[in-house]
Short mmCIF file of C-alpha atoms and ligand atoms in Angstrom, two decimals:
data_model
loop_
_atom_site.label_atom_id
_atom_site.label_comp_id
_atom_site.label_asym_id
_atom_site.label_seq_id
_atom_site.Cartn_x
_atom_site.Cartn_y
_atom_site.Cartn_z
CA UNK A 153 1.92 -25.65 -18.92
CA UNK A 154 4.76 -25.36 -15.58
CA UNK A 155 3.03 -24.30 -12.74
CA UNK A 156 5.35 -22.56 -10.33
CA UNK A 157 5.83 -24.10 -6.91
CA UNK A 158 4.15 -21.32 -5.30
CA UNK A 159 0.74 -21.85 -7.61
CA UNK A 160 1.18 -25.08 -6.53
CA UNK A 161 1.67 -25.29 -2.51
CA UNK A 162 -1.70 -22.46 -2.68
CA UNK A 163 -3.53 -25.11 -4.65
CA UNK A 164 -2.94 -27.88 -2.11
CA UNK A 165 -3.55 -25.58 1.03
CA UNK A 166 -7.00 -24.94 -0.53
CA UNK A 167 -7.43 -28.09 -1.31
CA UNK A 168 -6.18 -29.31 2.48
CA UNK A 169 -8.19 -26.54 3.78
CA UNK A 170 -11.54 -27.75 1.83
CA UNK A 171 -10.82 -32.13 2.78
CA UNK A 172 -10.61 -31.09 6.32
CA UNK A 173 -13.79 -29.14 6.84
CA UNK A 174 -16.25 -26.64 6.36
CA UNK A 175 -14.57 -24.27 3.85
CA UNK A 176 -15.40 -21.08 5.93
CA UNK A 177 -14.10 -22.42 8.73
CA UNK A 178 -10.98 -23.48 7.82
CA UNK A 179 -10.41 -19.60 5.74
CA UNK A 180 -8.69 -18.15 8.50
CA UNK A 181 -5.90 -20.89 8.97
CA UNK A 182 -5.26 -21.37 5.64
CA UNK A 183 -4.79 -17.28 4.90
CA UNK A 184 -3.26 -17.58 7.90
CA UNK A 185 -0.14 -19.83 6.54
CA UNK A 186 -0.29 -18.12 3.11
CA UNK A 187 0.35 -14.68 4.79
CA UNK A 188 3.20 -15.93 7.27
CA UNK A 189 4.88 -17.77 4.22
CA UNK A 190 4.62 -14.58 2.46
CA UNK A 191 6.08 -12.19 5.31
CA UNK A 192 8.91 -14.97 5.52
CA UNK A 193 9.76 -15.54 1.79
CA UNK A 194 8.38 -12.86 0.48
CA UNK A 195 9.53 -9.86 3.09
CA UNK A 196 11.97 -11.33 5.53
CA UNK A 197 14.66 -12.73 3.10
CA UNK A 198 14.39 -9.45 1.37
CA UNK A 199 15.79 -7.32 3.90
CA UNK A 200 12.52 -5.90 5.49
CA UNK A 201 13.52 -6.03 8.89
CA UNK A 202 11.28 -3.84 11.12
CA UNK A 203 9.55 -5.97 13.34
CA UNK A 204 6.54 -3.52 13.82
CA UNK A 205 5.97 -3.49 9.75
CA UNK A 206 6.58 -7.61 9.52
CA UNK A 207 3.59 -7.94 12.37
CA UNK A 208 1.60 -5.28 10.19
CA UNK A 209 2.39 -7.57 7.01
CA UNK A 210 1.52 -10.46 9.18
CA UNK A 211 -1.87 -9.03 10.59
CA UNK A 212 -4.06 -6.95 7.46
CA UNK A 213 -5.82 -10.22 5.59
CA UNK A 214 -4.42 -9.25 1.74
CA UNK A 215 -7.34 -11.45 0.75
CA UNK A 216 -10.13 -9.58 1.61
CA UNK A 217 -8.89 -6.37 -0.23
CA UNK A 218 -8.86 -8.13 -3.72
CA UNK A 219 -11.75 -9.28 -5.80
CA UNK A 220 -13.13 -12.92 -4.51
CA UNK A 221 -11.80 -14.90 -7.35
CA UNK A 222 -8.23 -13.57 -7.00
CA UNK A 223 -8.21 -14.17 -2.75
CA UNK A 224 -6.45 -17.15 -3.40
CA UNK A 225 -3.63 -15.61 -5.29
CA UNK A 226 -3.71 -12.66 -2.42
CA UNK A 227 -0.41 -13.87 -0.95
CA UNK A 228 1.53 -14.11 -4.57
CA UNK A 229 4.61 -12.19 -5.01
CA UNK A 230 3.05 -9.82 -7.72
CA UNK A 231 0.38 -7.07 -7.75
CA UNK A 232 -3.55 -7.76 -8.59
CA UNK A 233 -6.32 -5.82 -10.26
CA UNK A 234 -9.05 -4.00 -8.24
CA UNK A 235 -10.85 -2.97 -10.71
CA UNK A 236 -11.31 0.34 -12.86
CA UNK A 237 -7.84 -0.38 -14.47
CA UNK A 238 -5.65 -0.43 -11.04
CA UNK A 239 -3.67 -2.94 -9.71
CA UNK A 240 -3.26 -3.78 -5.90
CA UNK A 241 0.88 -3.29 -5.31
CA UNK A 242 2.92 -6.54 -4.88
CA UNK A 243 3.20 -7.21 -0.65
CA UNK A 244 6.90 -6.42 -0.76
CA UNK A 245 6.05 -3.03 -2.45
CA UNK A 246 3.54 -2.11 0.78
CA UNK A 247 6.13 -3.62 3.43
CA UNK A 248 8.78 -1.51 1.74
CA UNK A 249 6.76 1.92 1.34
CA UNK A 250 5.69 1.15 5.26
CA UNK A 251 9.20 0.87 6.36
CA UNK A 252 10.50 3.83 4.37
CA UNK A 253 7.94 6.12 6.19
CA UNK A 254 9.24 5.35 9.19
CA UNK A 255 5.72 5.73 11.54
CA UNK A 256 5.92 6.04 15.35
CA UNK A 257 2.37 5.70 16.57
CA UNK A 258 0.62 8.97 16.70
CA UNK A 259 2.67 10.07 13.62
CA UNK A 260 -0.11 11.27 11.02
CA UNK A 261 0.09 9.60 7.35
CA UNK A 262 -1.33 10.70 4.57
CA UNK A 263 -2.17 7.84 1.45
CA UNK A 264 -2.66 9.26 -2.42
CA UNK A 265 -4.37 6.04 -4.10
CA UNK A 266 -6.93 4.29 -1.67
CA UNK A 267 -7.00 1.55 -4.41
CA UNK A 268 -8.39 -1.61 -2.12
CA UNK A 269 -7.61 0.09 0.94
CA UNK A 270 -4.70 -2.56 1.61
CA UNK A 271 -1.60 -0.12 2.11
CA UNK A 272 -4.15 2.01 4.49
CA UNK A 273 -4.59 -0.98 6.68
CA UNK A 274 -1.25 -1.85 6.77
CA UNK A 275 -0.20 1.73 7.97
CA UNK A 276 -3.11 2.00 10.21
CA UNK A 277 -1.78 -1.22 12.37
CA UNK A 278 1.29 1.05 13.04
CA UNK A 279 -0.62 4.60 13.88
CA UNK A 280 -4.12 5.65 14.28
CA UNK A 281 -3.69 8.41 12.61
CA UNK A 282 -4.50 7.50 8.38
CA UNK A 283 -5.98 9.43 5.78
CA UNK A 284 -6.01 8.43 2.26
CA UNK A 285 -7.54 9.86 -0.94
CA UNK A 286 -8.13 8.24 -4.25
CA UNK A 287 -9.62 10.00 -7.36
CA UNK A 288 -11.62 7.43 -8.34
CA UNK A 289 -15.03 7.61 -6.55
CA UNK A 290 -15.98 3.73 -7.06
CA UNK A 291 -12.93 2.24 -5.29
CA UNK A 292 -13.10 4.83 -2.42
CA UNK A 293 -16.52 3.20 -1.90
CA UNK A 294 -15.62 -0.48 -2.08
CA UNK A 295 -12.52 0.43 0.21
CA UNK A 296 -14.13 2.25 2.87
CA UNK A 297 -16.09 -0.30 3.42
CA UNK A 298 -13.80 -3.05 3.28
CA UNK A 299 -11.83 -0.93 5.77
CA UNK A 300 -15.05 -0.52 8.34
CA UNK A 301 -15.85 -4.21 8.15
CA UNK A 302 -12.10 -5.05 9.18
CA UNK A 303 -12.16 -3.08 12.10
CA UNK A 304 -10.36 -0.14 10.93
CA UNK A 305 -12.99 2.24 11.19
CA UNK A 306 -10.00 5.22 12.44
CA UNK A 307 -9.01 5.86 9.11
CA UNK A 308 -10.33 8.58 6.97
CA UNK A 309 -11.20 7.99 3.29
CA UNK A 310 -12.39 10.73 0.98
CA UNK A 311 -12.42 10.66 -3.06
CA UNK A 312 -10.84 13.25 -4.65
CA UNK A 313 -7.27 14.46 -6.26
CA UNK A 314 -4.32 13.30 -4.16
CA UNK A 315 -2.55 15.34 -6.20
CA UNK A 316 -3.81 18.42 -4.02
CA UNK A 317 -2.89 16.32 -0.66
CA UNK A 318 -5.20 16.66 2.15
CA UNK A 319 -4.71 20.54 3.35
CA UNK A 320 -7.20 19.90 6.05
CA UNK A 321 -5.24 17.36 7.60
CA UNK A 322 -1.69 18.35 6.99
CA UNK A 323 0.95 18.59 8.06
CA UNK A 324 2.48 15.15 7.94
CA UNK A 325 4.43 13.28 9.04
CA UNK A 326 4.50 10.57 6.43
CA UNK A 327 3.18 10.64 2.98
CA UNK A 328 2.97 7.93 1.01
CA UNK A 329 1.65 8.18 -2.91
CA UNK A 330 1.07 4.99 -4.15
CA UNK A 331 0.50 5.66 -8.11
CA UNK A 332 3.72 6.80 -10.09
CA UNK A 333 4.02 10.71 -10.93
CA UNK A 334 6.22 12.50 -13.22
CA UNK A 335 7.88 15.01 -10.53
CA UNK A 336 6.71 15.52 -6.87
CA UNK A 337 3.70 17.32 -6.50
CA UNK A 338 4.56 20.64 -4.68
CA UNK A 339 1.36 20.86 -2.48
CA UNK A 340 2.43 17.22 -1.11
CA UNK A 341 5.68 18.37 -0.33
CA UNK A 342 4.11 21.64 1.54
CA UNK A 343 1.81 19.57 3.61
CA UNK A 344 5.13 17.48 5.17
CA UNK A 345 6.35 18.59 8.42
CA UNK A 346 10.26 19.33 8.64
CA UNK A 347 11.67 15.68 9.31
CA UNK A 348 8.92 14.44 7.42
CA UNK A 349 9.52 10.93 5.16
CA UNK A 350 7.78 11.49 1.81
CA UNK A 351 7.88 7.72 -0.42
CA UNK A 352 6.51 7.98 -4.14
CA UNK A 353 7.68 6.02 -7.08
CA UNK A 354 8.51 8.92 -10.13
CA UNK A 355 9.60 8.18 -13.54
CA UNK A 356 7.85 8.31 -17.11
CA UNK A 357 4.39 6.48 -17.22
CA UNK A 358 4.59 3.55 -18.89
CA UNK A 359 8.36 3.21 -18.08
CA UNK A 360 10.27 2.20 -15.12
CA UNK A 361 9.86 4.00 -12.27
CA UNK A 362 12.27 4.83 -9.18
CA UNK A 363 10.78 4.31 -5.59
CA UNK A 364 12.00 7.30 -3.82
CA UNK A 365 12.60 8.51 -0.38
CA UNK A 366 12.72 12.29 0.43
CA UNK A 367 13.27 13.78 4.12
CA UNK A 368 11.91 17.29 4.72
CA UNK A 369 14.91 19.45 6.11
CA UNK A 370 14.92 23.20 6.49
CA UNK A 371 11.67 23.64 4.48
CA UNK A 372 13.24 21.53 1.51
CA UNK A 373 13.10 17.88 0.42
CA UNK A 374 16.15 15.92 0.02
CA UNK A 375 16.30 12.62 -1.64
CA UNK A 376 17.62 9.70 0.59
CA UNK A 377 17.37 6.40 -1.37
CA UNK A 378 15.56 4.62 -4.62
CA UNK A 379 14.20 1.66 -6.22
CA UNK A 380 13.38 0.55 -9.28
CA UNK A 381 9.53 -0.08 -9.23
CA UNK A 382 6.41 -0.17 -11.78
CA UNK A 383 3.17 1.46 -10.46
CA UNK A 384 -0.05 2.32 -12.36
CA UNK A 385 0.03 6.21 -13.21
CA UNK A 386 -1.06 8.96 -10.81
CA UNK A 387 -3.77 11.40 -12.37
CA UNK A 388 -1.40 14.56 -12.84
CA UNK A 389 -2.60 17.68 -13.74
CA UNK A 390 -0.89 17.26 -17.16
CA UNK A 391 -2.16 14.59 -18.21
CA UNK A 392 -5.91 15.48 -17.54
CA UNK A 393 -8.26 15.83 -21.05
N1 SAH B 157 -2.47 1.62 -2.46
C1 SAH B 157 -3.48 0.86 -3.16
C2 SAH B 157 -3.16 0.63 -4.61
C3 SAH B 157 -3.06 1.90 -5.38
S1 SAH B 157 -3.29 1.77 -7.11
C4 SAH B 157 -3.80 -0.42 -2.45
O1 SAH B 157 -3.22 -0.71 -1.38
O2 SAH B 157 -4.65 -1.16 -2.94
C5 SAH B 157 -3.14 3.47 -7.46
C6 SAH B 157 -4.34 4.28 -7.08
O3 SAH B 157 -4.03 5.65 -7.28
C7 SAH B 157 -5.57 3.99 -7.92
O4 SAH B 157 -6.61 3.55 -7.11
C8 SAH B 157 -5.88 5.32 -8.59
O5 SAH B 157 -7.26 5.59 -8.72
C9 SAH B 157 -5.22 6.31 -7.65
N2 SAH B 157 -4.90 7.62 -8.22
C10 SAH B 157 -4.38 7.92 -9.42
N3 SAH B 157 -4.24 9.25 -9.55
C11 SAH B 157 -4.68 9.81 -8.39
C12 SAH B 157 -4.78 11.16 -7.92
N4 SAH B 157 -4.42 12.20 -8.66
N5 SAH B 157 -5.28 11.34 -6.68
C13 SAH B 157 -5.67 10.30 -5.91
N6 SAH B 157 -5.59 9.01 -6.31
C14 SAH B 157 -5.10 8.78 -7.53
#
């Protein structure tokens, strides 16, 4: 079996990290390298380039969103499961979704798929204001309270359809849907203000997907730019039984 060079320089920080010490100790610093490796290799020699979103990247500790046995793969350049069938996105995904939506702080940001609560931290290191909804009660749970321990007890987490957007707390001025969808949802695009950046990957389930940028302008959305991506599927009307 080839291990890849990255399997292997996370296997010898662990294993640095446990000679040198008390393994709870020594956590931090090694997550620590892992995660500024990661913005660096990962994010920087990509093309992410806004400094806010690198020191967000830099700051939210990936490991603790994922479940314990995967922490140490937290900083790998692919997604992980959560649980219930969904997959935390690859770090480049988040740092690209961040920078699309563009967020001043103060700018309100709506999240459709909670998942581990990752992409919420990230986004709530750049404004306090962060809501985010997932339909699946279990990991709205498990996030929240990841979330609270961490510190970032300002965002607001509720279970229920995304789908429907948050008409409580709209407008926006970001909104960022983090599970792939056939077409826009119309109430998401209703609860963006006018110069509002709306990021969602869309294509046919199962097939690849385009990440997609649309500005609100004069009441209507225009597409800016796209991506190829793969996400999990967002829970469409359509598709429920
Ligand atoms: N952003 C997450 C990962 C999202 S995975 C993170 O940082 O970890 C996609 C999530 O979308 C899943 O948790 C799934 O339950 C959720 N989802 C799917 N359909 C949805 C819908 N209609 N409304 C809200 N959430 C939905």
């Amino acid at each position: 079996m080839v291990m890849s060079s990255r399997i292997l320089v996370v296997l010898a920080l662990l294993l640095l990290g446990n000679a040198a010490g008390p393994a709870a100790a020594q956590d931090g610093d090694i997550y620590q390298a892992l995660r500024g490796r990661m913005v660096h290799v990962q994010l920087k020699a990509r093309g992410i380039s806004d400094p806010k979103v690198l020191a967000a990247m830099n700051r939210v500790p990936r490991q603790r969103f994922v479940p314990e046995r995967l922490a140490p793969l937290a900083y790998e350049d692919h997604p992980l499961p959560i649980g219930s069938g969904q997959t935390i996105s690859q770090p480049y995904i988040v740092a690209l979704m961040t920078e699309w939506a563009q967020l001043k702080p103060g700018d309100k940001v709506l999240e459709v798929g909670t998942g581990s609560g990752y992409q919420a931290a990230v986004l709530a290191e750049l404004t306090d204001k962060v809501w985010t909804i997932d339909i699946r009660p279990e990991l709205v749970v498990k996030a929240a309270d990841t979330l609270k321990t961490l510190g970032y007890s300002r965002v607001q987490v509720k279970s229920g359809d995304g789908y429907l957007g948050w008409p409580e707390a709209a407008p926006f001025d970001a909104i960022l849907v983090t599970a792939a969808a056939t077409r826009v949802p119309p109430v998401l695009e209703q609860q963006l203000r006018e110069g509002g950046r709306l990021v969602i990957p869309l294509g046919p389930e199962g097939g690849v997907q385009t990440l997609t940028r649309f500005r609100k302008a004069q009441g209507k959305i225009q597409e800016e730019k796209t991506v190829p991506v793969s996400f999990v599927p967002l829970v469409e009307p359509e598709k429920r039984k």
